[in-house]
Short mmCIF file of C-alpha atoms and ligand atoms in Angstrom, two decimals:
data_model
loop_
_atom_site.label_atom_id
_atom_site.label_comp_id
_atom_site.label_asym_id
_atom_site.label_seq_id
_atom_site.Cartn_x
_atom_site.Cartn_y
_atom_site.Cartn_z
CA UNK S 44 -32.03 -18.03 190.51
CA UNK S 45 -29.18 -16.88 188.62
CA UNK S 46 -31.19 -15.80 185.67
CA UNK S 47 -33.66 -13.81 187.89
CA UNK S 48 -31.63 -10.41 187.38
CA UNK S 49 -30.60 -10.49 183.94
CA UNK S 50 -32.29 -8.55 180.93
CA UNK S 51 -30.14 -9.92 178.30
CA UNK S 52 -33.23 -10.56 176.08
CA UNK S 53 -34.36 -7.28 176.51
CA UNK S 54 -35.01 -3.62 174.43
CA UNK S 55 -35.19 -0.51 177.03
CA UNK S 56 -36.04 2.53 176.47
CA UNK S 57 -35.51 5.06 178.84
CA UNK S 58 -37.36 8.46 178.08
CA UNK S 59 -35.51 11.15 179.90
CA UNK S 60 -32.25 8.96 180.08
CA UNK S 61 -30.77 12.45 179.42
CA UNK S 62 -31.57 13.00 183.26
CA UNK S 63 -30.25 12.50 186.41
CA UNK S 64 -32.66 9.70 187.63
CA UNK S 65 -33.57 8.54 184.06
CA UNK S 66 -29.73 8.03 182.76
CA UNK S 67 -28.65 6.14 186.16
CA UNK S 68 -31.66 4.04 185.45
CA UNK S 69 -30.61 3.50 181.77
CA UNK S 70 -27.46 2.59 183.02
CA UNK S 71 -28.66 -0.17 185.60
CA UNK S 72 -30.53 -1.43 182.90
CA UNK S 73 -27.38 -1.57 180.53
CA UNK S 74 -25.64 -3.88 183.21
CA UNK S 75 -28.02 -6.21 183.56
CA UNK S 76 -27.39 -7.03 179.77
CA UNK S 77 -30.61 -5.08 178.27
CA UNK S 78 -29.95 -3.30 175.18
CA UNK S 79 -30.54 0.49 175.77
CA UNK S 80 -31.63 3.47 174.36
CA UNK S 81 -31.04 6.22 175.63
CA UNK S 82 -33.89 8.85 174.75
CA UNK S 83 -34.55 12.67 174.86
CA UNK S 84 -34.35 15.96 173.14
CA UNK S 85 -30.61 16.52 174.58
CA UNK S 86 -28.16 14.71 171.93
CA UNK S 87 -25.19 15.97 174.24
CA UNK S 88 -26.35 14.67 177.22
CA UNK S 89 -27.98 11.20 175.57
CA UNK S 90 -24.73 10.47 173.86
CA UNK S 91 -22.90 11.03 176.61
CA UNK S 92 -25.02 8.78 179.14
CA UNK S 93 -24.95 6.22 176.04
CA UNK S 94 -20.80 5.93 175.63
CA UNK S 95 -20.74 5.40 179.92
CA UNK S 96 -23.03 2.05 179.15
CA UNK S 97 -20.99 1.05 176.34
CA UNK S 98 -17.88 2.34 177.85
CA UNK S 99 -18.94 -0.43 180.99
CA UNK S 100 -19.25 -3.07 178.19
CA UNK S 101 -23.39 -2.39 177.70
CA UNK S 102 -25.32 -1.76 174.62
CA UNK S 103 -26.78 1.34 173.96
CA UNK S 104 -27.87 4.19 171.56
CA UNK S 105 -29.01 7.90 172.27
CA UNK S 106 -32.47 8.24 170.11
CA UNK S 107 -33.59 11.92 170.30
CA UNK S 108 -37.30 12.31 170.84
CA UNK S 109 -39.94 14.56 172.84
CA UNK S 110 -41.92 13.12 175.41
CA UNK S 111 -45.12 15.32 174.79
CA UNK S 112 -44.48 14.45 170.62
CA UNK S 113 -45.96 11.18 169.29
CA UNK S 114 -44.53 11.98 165.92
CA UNK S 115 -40.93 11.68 167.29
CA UNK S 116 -41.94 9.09 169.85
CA UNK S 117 -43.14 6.94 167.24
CA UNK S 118 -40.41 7.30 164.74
CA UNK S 119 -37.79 6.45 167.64
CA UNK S 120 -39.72 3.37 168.62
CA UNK S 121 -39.20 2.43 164.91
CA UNK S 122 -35.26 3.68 164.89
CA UNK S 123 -35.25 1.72 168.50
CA UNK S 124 -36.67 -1.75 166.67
CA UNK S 125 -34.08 -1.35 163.45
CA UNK S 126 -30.86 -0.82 166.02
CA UNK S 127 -31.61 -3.31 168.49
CA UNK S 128 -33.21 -6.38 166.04
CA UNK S 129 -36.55 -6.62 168.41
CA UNK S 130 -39.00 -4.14 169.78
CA UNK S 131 -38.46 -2.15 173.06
CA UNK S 132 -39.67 -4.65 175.85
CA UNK S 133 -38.63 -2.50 178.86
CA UNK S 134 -40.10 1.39 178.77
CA UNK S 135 -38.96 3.78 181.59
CA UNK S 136 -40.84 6.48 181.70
CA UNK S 137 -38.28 9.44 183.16
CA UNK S 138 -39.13 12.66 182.00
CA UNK S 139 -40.63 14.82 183.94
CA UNK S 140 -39.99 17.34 186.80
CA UNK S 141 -41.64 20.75 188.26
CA UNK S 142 -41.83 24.19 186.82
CA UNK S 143 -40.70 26.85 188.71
CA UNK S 144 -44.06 29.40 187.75
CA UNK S 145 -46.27 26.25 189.01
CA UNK S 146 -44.86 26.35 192.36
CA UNK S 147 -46.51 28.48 195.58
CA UNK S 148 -43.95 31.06 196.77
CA UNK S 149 -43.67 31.33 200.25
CA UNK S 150 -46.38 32.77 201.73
CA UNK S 151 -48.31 32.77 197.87
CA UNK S 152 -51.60 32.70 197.34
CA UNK S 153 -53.03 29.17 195.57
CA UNK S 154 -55.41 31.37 193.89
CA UNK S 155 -53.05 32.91 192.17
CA UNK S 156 -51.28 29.71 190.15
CA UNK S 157 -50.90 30.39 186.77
CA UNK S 158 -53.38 28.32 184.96
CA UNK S 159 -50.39 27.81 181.84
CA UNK S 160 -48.13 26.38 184.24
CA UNK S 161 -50.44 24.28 185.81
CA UNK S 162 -51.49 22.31 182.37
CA UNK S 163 -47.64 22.72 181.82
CA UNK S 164 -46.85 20.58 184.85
CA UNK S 165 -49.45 18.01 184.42
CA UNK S 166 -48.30 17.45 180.27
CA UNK S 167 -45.13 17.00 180.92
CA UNK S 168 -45.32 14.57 184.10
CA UNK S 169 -48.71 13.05 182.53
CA UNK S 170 -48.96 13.02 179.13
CA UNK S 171 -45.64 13.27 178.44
CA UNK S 172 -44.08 11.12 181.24
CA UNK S 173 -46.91 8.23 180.89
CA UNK S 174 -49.30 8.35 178.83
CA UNK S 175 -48.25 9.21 175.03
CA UNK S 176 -45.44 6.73 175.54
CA UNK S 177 -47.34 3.84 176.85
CA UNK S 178 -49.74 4.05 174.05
CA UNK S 179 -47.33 4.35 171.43
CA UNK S 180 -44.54 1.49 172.79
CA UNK S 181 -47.57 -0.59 174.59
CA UNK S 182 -48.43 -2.12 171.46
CA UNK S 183 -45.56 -3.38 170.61
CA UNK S 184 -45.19 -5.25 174.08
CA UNK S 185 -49.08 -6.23 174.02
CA UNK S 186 -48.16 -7.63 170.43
CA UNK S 187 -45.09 -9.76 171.56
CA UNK S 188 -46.92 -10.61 175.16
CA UNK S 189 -44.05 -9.00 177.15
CA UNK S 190 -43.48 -5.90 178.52
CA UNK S 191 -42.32 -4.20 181.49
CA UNK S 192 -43.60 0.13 181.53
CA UNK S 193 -41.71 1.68 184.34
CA UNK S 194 -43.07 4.73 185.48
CA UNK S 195 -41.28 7.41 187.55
CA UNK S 196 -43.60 9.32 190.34
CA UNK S 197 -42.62 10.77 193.09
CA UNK S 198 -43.25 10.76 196.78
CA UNK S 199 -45.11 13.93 196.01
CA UNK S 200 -47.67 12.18 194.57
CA UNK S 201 -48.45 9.78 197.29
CA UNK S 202 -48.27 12.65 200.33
CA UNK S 203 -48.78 16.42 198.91
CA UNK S 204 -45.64 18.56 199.86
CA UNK S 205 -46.74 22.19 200.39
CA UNK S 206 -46.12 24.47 197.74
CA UNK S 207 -45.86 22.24 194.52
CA UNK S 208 -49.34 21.52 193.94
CA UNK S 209 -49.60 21.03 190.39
CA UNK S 210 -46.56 18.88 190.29
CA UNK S 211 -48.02 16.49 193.52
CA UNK S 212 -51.48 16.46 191.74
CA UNK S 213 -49.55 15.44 188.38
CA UNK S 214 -47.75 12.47 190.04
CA UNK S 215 -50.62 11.45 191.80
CA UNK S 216 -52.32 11.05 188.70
CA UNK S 217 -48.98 9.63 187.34
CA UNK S 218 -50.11 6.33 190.38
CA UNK S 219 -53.36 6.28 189.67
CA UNK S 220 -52.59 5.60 185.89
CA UNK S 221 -50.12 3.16 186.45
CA UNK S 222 -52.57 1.22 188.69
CA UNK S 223 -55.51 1.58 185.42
CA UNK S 224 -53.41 0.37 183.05
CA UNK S 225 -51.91 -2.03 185.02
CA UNK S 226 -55.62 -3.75 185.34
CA UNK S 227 -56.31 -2.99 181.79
CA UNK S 228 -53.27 -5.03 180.97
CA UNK S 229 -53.03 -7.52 183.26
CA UNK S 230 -53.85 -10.53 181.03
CA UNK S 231 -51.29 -9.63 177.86
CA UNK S 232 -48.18 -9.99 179.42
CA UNK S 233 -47.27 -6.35 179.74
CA UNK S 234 -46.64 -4.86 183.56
CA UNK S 235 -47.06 -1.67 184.44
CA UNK S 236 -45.55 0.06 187.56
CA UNK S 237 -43.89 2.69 189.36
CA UNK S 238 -41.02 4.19 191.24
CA UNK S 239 -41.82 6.75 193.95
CA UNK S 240 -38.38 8.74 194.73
CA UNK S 241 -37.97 10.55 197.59
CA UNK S 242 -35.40 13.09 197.31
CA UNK S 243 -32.87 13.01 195.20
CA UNK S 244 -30.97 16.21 194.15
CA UNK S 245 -31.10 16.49 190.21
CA UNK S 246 -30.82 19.44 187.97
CA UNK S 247 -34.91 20.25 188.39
CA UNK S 248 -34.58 20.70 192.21
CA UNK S 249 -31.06 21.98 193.06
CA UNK S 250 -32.04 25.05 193.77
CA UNK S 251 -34.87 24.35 195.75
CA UNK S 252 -33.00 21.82 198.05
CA UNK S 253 -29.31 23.63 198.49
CA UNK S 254 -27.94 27.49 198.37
CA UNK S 255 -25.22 28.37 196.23
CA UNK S 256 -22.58 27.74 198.99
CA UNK S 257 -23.78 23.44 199.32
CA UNK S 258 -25.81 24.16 202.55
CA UNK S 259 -29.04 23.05 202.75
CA UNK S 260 -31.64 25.44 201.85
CA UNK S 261 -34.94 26.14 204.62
CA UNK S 262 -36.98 23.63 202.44
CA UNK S 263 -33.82 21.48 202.18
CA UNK S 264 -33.26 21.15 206.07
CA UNK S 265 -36.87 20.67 206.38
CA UNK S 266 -37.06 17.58 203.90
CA UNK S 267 -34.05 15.99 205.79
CA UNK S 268 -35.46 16.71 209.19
CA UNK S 269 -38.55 14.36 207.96
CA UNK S 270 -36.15 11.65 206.26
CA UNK S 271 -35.43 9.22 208.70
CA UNK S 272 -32.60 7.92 207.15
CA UNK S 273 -31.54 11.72 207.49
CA UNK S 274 -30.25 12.25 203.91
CA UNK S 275 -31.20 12.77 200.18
CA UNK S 276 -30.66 9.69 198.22
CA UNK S 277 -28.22 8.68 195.76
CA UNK S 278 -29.41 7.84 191.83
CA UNK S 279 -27.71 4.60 192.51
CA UNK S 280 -30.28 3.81 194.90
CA UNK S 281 -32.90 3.03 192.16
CA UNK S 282 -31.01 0.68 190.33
CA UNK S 283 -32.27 -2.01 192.47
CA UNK S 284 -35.83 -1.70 191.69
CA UNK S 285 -35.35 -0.46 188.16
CA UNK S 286 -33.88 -4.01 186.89
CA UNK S 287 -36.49 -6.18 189.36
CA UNK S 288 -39.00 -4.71 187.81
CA UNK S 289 -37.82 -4.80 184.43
CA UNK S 290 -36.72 -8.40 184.58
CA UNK S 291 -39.90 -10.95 183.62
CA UNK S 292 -38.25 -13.25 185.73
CA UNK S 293 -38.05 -11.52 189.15
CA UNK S 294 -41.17 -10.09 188.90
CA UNK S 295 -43.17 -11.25 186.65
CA UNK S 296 -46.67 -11.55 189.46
CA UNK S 297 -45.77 -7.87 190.23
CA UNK S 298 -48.38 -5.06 188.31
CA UNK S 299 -50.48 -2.11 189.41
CA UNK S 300 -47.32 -1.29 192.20
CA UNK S 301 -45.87 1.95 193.45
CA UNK S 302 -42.27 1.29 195.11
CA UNK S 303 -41.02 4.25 197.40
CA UNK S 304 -37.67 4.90 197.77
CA UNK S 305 -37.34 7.18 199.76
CA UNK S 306 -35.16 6.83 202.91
CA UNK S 307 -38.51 6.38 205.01
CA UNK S 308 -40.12 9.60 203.93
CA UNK S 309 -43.84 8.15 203.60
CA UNK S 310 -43.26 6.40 206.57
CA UNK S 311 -42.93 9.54 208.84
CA UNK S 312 -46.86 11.18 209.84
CA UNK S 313 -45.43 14.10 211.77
N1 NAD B 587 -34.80 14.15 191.73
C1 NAD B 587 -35.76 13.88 192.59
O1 NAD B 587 -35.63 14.07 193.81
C2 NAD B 587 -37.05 13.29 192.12
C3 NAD B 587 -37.95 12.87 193.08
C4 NAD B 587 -39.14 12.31 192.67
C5 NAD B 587 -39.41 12.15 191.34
N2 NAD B 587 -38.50 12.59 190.41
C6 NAD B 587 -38.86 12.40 189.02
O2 NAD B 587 -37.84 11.65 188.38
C7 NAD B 587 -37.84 11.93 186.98
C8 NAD B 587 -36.42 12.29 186.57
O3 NAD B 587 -36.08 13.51 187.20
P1 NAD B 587 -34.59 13.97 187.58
O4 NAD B 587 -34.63 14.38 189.00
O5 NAD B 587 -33.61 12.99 187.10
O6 NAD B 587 -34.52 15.33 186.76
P2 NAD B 587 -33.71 15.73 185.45
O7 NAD B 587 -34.13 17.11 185.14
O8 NAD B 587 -32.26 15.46 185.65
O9 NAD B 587 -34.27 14.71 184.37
C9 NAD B 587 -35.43 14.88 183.64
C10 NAD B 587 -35.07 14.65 182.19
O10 NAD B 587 -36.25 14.67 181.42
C11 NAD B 587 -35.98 15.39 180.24
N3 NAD B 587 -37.22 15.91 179.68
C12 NAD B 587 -37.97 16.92 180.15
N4 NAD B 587 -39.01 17.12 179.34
C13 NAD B 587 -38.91 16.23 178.33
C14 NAD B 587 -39.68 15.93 177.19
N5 NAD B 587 -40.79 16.63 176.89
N6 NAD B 587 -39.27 14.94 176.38
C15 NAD B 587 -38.16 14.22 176.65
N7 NAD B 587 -37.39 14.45 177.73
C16 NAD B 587 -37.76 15.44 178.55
C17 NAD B 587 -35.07 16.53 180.71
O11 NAD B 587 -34.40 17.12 179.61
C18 NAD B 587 -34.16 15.76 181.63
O12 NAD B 587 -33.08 15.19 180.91
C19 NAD B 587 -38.87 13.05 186.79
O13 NAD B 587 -40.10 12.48 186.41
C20 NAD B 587 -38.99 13.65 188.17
O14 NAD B 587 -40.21 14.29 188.35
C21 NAD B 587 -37.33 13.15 190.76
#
C-alpha cells in the first residue's frame, strides 16, 4: 500500500510545466519521487518551476520545446532520456489554453469567428496539447511497456460554455482522443487519460474571470453561481489525481478516463 503513491522509478515530462496548472502538476509529480522535466518555450519560467522541485528535495530539469514543433519535441525527448538515465514514462500534456480572437463577444455573432483563430485554438489544445506529443514520447513507453499520457481538458469540453466555442470543441476532441488512444493502447502497457479542470484562475483566463480591482467579473460571478462548492479551485487541487494516475501502481486498470475536478461544476444541469 505504501508503494501505491510513489513514482520514484519514473521520467515525467510535463509540457507546459511553464504554466499555472502544468508547473503545480510538475511539481506533484516531483514529490512523489519522479524525475521531472520541466518543458516549454519559457526558459524563465521553466527554470524557475524546476529550482522549486529541487529546492523541495525533487529532481528536475527545464527542457525548452514547442508543443506544436516535433523537431524540438523530439530532440527534448532525447535531452530528457540523456539527463534522467531512462526514457520519459509519465507525459503530461499541459499546454494549451483559449485565444482571445476565438472567443464570441457578448452579444457576437458565431458567424463571424475568425476562421485563423479557430484552427489556432484547436492546434494548440489538439495537436499541440495531445497529439504531436503522444506520438513522439508514445513510443518510447510502448517500447519499454509502461507509460502513463496525462492529458489536460477542461470542463469545457465535456459541457460547452457559451462563448468559447472553438476552445470547448478543441477539448472535446482533446476526450475523445484520449478515449481512442486509450483503446488503441490498451494491451502495451501505456495508459492514456485525462484531467477535466473546472475553474481555476491562471494567466489565460484572468481577465475573463476577475476585473482589475479582484472582484469577480459578470462571467466570473456567473461561473461561481453554478459551482457548488461556490469557488474557483486551487492548482493544488490536481495534485491528487496527477500522481494516481501517473503511478502504475495505483492505477494501473485505469485507461480511456476523464476525471473532473471541478468543485461540482458538471454536476449542476441548471
Ligand atoms: N485554468 C483553468 O481554469 C483551466 C481549466 C480547464 C483547463 N485548463 C487547461 O489547463 C492547461 C494549463 O492551463 P493554465 O490554466 O495553467 O494556463 P497557463 O497559461 O498558465 O499555462 C499554459 C502553459 O502552456 C504554455 N504553452 C502554450 N503554448 C505552448 C506551446 N505551443 N508549446 C509549449 N508550451 C506552450 C504556455 O506558455 C503556458 O506556460 C491548458 O490546457 C488549459 O486549457 C485550464
Amino acid at each position: 500500500m505504501n508503494n501505491l503513491f510513489e513514482l520514484k522509478s519514473d521520467v515525467a515530462a510535463v509540457i507546459g510545466g511553464t504554466g499555472e496548472l502544468g508547473g503545480l502538476m510538475a511539481e506533484s509529480l516531483g514529490s512523489a519521487g519522479a524525475k521531472v522535466a520541466v518543458i516549454g518555450r519559457n526558459a524563465e519560467r521553466g527554470e524557475a518551476r524546476a529550482k522549486k522541485i529541487t529546492d523541495a528535495g525533487g529532481e528536475a530539469k527545464f527542457f525548452a520545446a514547442d508543443g506544436l514543433s516535433a523537431e524540438s519535441l523530439d530532440a527534448a525527448r532525447v535531452a530528457i532520456a540523456d539527463w534522467a538515465g531512462a526514457p520519459t514514462s509519465v507525459l503530461v500534456n499541459a499546454a494549451g489554453g483559449n485565444r482571445p480572437e476565438a472567443t464570441i463577444p457578448p452579444g457576437g455573432d458565431f458567424c463571424k469567428l475568425p476562421l485563423d483563430a479557430w484552427r489556432d485554438v484547436f492546434d494548440l489544445n489538439l495537436v499541440g496539447g495531445a497529439l504531436l506529443p503522444s506520438q513522439i514520447f508514445g513510443q518510447d513507453m510502448i517500447d519499454a511497456g509502461v507509460g502513463s499520457i496525462i492529458n489536460i481538458a477542461s470542463m469545457s469540453g465535456i459541457i460547452p460554455l457559451s462563448r468559447v466555442v472553438a476552445y470547448s470543441a478543441a477539448k472535446s476532441a482533446v476526450i475523445n482522443l484520449t478515449m481512442w488512444l486509450a483503446r488503441e493502447w490498451a494491451t502495451t502497457g501505456v495508459r492514456v487519460n485525462a484531467i477535466s479542470p473546472g475553474f481555476f484562475p491562471a494567466e489565460q483566463n484572468r481577465k475573463l474571470l476577475f476585473n482589475d480591482d479582484g472582484s469577480y467579473t459578470e462571467r466570473g460571478g456567473q461561473i461561481i453561481g453554478h459551482t457548488p462548492m461556490g469557488r474557483f479551485g486551487k492548482p493544488e487541487e490536481l495534485a491528487g489525481a496527477t500522481i494516481w494516475l501517473a503511478s502504475r501502481n495505483a492505477s494501473s486498470f485505469v485507461t480511456g478516463q476523464n476525471i473532473a475536478i471541478d468543485g461540482g461544476f458538471a454536476s449542476v444541469t441548471i
